[in-house]
PDB file of C-alpha atoms in Angstrom:
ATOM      1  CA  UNK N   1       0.000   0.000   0.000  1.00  0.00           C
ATOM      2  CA  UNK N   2       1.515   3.289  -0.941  1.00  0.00           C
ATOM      3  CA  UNK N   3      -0.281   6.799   0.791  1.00  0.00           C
ATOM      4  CA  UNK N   4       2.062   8.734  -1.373  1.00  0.00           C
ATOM      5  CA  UNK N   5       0.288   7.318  -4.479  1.00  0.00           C
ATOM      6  CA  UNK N   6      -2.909   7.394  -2.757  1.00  0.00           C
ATOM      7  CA  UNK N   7      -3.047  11.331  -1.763  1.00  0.00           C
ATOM      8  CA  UNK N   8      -1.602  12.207  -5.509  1.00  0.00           C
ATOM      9  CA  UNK N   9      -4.464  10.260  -6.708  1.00  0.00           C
ATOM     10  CA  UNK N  10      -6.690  12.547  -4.310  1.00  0.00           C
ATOM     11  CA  UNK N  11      -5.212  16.168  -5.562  1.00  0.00           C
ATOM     12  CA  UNK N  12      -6.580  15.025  -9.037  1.00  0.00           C
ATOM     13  CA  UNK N  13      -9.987  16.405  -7.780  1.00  0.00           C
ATOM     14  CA  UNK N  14      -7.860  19.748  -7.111  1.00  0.00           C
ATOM     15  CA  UNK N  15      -5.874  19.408  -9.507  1.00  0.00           C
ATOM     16  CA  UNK N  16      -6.053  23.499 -10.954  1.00  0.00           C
ATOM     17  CA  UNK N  17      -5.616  24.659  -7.527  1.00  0.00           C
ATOM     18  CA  UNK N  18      -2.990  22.455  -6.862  1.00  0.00           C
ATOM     19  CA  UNK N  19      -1.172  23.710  -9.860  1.00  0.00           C
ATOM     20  CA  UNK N  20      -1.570  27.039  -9.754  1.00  0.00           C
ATOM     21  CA  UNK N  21      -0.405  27.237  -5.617  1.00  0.00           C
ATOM     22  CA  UNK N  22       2.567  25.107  -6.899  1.00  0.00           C
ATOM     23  CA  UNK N  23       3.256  27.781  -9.358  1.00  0.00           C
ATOM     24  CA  UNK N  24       2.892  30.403  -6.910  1.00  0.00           C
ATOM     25  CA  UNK N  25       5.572  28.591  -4.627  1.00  0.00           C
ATOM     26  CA  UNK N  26       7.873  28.460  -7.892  1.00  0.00           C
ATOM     27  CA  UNK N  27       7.686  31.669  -8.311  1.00  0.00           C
ATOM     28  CA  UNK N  28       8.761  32.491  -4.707  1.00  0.00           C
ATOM     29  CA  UNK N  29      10.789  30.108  -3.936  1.00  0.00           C
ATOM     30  CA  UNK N  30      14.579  31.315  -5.222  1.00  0.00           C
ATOM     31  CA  UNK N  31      14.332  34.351  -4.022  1.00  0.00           C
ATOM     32  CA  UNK N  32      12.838  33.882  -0.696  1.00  0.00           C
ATOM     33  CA  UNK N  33      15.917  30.697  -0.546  1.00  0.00           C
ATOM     34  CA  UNK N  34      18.381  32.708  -1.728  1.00  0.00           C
ATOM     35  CA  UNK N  35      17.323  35.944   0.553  1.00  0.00           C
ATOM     36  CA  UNK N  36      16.659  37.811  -2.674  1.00  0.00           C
ATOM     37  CA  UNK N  37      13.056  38.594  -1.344  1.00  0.00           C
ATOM     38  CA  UNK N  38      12.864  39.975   2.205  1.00  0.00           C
ATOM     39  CA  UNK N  39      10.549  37.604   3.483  1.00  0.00           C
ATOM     40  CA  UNK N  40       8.545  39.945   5.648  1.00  0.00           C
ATOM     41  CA  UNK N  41       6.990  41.424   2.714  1.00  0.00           C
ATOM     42  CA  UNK N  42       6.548  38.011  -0.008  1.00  0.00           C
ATOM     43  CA  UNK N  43       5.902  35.214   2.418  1.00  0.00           C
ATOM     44  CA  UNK N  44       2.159  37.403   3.078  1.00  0.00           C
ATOM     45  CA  UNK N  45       1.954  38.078  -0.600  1.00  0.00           C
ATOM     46  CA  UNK N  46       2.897  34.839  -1.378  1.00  0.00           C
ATOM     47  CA  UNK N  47       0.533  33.448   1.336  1.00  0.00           C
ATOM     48  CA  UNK N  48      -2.208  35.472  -0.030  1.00  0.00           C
ATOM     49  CA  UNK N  49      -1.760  34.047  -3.349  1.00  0.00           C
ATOM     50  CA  UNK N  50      -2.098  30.798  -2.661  1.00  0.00           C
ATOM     51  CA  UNK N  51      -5.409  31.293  -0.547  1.00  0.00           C
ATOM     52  CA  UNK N  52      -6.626  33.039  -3.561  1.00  0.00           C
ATOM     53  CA  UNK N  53      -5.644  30.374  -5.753  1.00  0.00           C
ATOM     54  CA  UNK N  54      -7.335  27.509  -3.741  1.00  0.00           C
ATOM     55  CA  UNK N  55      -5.135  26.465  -1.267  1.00  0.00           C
ATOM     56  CA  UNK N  56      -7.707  25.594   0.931  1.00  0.00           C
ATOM     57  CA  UNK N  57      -9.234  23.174  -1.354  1.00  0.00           C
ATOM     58  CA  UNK N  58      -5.970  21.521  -1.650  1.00  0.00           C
ATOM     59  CA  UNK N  59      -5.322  21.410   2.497  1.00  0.00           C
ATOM     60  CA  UNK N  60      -8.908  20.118   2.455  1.00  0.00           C
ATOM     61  CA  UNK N  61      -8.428  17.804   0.522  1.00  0.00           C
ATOM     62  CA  UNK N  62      -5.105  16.363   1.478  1.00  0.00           C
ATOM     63  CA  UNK N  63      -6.365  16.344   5.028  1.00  0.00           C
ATOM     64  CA  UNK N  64      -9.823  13.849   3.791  1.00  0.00           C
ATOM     65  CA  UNK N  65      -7.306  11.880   2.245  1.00  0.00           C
ATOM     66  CA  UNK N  66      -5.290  11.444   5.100  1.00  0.00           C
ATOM     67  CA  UNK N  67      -8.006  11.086   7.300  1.00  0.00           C
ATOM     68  CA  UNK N  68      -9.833   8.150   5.301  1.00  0.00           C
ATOM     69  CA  UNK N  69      -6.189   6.445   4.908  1.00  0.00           C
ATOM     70  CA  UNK N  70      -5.794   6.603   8.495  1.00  0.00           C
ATOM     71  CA  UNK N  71      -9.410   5.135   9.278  1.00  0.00           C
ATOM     72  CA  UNK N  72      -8.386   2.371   7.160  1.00  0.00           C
ATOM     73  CA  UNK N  73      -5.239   1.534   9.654  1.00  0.00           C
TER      74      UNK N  73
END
């Protein structure tokens, strides 16, 4: 049994919002590693982003996943 496979399977029914907060952490993600971007000012706009984007959905949905893999233990 693999819960990797199984919670990839489950972000296919978010699978636009999943994308497009994954884009949103590309986007971020040098310069807020590399101290390019001073983080006090992108994580929040970065943050907001994602909310905007759906990353609810995808934290919902992760978390049902998890939750009915973990029933099934």
């Amino acid at each position: 049994y693999n819960a990797v496979y199984t919670v990839e399977n489950a972000l296919s029914k978010v699978k636009a919002e999943n994308d497009a907060v994954n884009a949103i952490a590309d986007k971020y993600d040098y310069g807020l590693g590399t101290g390019q971007l001073d983080p006090d000012i992108y994580v929040d706009r970065m943050l907001k982003e994602m909310k905007e984007a759906g990353l609810e959905l995808v934290y919902q949905e992760v978390c049902r996943q998890y939750d009915d893999w973990m029933g099934g233990q």
